[in-house]
Short mmCIF file of C-alpha atoms in Angstrom, two decimals:
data_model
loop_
_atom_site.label_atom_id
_atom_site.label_comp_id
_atom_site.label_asym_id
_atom_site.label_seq_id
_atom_site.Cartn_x
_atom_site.Cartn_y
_atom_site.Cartn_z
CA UNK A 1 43.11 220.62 60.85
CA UNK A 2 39.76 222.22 61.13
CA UNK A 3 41.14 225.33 59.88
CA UNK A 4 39.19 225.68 56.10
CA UNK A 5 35.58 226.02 56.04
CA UNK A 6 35.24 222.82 54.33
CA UNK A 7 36.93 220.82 57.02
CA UNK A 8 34.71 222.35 59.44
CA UNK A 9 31.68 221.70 57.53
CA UNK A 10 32.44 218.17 56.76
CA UNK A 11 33.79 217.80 60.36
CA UNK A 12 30.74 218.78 61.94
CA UNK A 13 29.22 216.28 59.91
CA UNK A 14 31.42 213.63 61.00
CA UNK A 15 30.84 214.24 64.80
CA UNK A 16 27.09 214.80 64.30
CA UNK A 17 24.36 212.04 65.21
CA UNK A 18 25.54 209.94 67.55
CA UNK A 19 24.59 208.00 70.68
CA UNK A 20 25.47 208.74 74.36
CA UNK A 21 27.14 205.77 75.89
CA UNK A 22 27.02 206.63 79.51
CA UNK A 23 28.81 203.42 82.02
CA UNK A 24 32.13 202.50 83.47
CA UNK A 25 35.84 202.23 81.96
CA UNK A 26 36.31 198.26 81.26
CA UNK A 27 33.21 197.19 81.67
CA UNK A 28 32.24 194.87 78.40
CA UNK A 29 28.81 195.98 77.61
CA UNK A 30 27.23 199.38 76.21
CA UNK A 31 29.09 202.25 78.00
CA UNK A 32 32.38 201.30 78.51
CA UNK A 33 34.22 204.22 76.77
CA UNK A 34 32.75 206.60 79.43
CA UNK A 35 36.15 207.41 80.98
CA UNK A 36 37.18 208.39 77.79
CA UNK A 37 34.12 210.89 76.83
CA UNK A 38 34.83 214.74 76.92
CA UNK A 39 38.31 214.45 77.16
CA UNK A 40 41.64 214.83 74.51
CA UNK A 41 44.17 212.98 74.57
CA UNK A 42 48.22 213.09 72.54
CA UNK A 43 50.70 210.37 71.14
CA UNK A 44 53.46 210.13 73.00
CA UNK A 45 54.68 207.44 71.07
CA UNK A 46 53.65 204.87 68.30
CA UNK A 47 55.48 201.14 68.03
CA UNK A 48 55.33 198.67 64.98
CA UNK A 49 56.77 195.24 65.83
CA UNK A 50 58.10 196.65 68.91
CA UNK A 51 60.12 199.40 67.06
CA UNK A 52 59.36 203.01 67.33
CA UNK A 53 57.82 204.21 64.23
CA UNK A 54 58.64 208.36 64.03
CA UNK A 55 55.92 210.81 62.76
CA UNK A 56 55.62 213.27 60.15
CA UNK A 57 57.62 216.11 61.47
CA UNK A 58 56.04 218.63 63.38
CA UNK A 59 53.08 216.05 63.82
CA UNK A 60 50.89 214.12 67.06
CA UNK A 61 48.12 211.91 66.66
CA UNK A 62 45.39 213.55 68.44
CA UNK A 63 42.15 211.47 69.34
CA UNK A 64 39.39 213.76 70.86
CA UNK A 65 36.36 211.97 72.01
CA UNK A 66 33.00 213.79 72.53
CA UNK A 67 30.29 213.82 75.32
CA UNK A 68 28.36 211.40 73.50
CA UNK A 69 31.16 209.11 72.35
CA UNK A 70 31.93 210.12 69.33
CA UNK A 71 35.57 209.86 67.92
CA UNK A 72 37.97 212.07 66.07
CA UNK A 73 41.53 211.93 65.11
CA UNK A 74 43.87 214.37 63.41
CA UNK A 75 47.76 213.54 62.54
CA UNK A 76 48.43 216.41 61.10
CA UNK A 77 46.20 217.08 58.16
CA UNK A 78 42.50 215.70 57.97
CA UNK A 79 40.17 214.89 60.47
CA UNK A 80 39.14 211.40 60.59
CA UNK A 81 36.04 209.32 62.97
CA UNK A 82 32.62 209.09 63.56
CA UNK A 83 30.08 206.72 65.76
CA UNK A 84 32.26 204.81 68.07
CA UNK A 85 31.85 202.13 70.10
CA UNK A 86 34.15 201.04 73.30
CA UNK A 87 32.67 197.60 73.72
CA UNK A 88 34.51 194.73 74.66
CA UNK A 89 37.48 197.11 75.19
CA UNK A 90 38.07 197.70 71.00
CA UNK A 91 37.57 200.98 69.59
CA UNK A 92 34.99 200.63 66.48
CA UNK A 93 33.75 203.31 64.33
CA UNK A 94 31.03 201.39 62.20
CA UNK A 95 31.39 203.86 58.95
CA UNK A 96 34.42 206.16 59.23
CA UNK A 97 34.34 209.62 57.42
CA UNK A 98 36.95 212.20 57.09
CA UNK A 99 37.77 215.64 56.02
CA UNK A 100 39.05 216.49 52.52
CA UNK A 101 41.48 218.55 53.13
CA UNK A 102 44.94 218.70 50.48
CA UNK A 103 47.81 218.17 52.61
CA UNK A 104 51.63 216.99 51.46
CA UNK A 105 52.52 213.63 50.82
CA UNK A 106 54.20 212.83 53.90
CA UNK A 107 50.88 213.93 56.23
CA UNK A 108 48.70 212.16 53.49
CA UNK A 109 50.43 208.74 53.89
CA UNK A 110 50.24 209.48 57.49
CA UNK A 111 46.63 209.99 57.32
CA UNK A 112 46.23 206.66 55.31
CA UNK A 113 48.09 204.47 57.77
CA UNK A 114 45.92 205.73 60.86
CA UNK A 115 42.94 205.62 58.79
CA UNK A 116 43.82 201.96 58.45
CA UNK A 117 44.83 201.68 62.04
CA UNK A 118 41.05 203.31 63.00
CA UNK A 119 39.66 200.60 60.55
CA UNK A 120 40.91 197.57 62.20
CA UNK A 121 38.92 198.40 65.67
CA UNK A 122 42.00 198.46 67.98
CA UNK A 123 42.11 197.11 71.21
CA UNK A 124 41.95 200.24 73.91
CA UNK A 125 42.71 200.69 77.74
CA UNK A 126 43.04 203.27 79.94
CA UNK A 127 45.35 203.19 82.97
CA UNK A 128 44.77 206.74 84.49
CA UNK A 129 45.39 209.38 81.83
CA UNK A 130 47.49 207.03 79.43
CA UNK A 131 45.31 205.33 76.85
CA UNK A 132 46.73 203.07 74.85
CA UNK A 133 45.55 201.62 71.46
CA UNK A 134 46.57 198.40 69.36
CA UNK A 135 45.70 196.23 66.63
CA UNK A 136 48.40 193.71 67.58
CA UNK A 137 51.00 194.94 65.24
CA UNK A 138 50.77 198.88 66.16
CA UNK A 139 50.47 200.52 69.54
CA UNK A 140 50.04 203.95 69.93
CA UNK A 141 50.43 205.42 73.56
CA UNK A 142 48.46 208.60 74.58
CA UNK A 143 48.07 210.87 77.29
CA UNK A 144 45.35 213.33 78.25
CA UNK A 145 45.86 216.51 77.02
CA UNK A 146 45.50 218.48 80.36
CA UNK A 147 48.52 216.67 81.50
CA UNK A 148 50.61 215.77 78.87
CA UNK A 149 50.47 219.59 77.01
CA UNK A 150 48.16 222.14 78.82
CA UNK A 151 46.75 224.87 76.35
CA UNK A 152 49.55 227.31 76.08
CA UNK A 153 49.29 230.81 76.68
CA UNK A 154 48.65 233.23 73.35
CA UNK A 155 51.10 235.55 74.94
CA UNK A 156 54.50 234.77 75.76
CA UNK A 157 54.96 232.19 73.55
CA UNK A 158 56.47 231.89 70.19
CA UNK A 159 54.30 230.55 67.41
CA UNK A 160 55.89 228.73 64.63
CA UNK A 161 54.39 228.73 61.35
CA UNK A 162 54.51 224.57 60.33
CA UNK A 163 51.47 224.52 57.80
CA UNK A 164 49.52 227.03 55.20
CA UNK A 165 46.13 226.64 54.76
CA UNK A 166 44.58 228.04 50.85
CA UNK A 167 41.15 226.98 50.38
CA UNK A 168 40.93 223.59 50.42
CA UNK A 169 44.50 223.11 50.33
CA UNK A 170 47.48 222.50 53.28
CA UNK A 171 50.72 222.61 52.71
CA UNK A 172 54.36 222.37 54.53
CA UNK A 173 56.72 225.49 54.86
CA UNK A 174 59.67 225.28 52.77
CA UNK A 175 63.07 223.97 54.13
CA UNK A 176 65.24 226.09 55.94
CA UNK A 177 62.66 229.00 56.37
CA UNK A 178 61.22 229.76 59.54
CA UNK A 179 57.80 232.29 59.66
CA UNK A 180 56.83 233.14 63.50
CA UNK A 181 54.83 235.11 65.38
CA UNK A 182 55.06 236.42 69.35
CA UNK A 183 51.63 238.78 70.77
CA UNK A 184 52.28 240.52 73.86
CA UNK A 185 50.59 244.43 74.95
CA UNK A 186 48.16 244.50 72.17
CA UNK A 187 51.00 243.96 69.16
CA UNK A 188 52.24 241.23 67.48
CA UNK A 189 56.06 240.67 65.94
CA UNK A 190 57.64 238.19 64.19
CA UNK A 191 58.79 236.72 60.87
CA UNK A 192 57.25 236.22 57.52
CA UNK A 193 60.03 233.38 56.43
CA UNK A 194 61.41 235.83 54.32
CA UNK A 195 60.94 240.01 56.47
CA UNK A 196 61.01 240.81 59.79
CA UNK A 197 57.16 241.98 60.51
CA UNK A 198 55.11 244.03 63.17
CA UNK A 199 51.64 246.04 63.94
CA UNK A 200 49.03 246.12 66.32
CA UNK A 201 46.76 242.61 67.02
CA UNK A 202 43.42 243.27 69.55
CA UNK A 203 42.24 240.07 70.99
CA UNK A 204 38.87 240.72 71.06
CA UNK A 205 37.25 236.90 72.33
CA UNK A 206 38.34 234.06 69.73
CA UNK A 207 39.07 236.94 67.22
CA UNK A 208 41.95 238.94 66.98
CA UNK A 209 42.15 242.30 64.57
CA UNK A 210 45.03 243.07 63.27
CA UNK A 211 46.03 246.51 61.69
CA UNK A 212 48.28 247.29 59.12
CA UNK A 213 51.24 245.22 59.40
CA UNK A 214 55.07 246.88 58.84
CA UNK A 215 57.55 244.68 57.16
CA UNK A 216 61.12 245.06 56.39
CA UNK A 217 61.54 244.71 52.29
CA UNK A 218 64.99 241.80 52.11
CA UNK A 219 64.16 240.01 48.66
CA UNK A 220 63.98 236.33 49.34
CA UNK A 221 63.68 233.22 47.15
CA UNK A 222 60.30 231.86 45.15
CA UNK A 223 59.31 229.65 47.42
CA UNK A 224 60.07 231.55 50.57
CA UNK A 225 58.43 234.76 49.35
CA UNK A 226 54.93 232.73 48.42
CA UNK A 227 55.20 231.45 52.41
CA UNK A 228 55.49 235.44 53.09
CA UNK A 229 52.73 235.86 50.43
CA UNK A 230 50.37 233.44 52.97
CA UNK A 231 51.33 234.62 56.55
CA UNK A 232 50.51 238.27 55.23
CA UNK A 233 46.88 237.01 53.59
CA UNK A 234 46.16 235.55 57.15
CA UNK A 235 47.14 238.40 59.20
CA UNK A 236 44.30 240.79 57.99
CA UNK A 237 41.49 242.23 59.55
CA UNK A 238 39.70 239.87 61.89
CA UNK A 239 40.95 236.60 62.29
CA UNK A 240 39.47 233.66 63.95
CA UNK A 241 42.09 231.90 66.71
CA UNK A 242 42.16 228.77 68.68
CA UNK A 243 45.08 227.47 70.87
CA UNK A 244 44.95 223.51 71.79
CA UNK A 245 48.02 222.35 73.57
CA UNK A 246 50.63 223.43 71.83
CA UNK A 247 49.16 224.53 68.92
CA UNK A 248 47.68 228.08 67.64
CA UNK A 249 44.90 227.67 65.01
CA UNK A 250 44.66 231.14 62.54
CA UNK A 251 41.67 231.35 60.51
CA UNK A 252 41.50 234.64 58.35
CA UNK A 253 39.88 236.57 55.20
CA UNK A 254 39.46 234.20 52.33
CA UNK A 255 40.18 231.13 53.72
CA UNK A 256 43.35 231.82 54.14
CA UNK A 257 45.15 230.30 57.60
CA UNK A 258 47.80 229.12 59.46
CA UNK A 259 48.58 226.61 61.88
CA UNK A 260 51.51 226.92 64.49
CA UNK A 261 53.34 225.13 67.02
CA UNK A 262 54.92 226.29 70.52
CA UNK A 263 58.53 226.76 70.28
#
């Protein structure tokens, strides 16, 4: 989640410096991840031994490759990648870095098996837009982005609040609350977790400005009042936003940010 300034900054890092690898999918030398550069692709689903092995909820592996090869993958919480090669139809990223970003245990384990998946230089192939990876004991199936979950629409769609970002620091919502947020005619509505909310939100490029937001005033429990404390931090002034697939990026005053889901 490239949401913090920290992320981003060590992010950029990660992706920075590497060579172009121009040549044909399948072909063993130099070049053969070319069908693969520029593009995005989403699990779909992830096998141990055959069985299905479920994610972190609310989570997709996410493997974005860049126009000069490069490699990133996200589960959920940190970034992780660097200088790949596609050679000899493995996937090999000679010295891995990643984000430092404080997630929850669940999306930390998470990021420690795939980090250990990335390590082992899995096999890769690419049969139209489903890419597949496996280091003979996991296989994770993907499929391009622009097919499996084209960017949704800011507008229209219901964003669910499934991680707060606090500095450095990401963490879950609390179980059984449910913070949300629908734009539409230059105002956004919605749900703290806790109130009922509403106000005015200009998209203005990848900002949007939001005004003073109007909240009902129900008194709620600890931990669902310090989710309300978050989504209200985020929502001020201008805010930085970013939709990919499914998912709605806020970046706002402070460091202070959200990440949603469709739905």
């Amino acid at each position: 989640m490239s949401s913090v300034r920290t992320a981003a900054i060590l992010l950029t890092a990660l992706l920075a410096g590497a060579c172009a690898q121009p040549g044909d999918v399948g072909s063993p030398g130099p070049g053969a991840g070319a069908a693969l550069a520029d593009r995005t692709f989403l699990s779909t689903a992830v096998t141990e031994n055959g069985t299905p092995r479920p994610l972190v909820g609310g989570t997709r592996i996410r493997l974005m490759v860049q126009p000069d090869g490069t490699v990133s993958l996200n589960a959920g919480c940190n970034h992780l990648g660097g200088k790949a090669s596609f050679d000899d139809g493995r996937l090999t990223v000679g010295e891995p870095a990643t984000t430092d970003m404080g997630c929850d245990q669940p999306r930390h384990e998470q990021d420690n098996w795939l980090g250990a998946f990335l390590g082992a230089g899995p096999s890769w192939t690419l049969n139209g837009d489903v890419l597949k990876l496996s280091d003979g004991k996991t296989e994770i199936t993907m499929q391009d982005q622009e097919t499996a979950t084209p960017d949704r629409p800011l507008t229209g769609t219901r964003w669910t609040v499934d991680t707060v970002v606090t500095g450095d620091a990401a963490g879950s919502v609390p179980g059984g609350a449910e913070a949300y947020l629908e734009f539409a005619d230059g105002k956004v509505t919605g749900s703290t977790g806790c109130n009922q909310l509403g106000g005015t939100a200009e998209v203005r490029g990848d900002r949007i400005v939001f005004g003073a937001l109007r909240t009902t005033k129900m008194a709620c429990a600890d931990e669902v009042n310090r989710l309300e404390r978050a989504v209200l931090a985020t929502l001020r002034g201008e805010v930085t936003w970013k939709i990919t697939a499914d998912r709605l990026d806020l970046t706002g005053p402070d460091r202070a940010g959200l990440s949603l889901r469709a739905g």
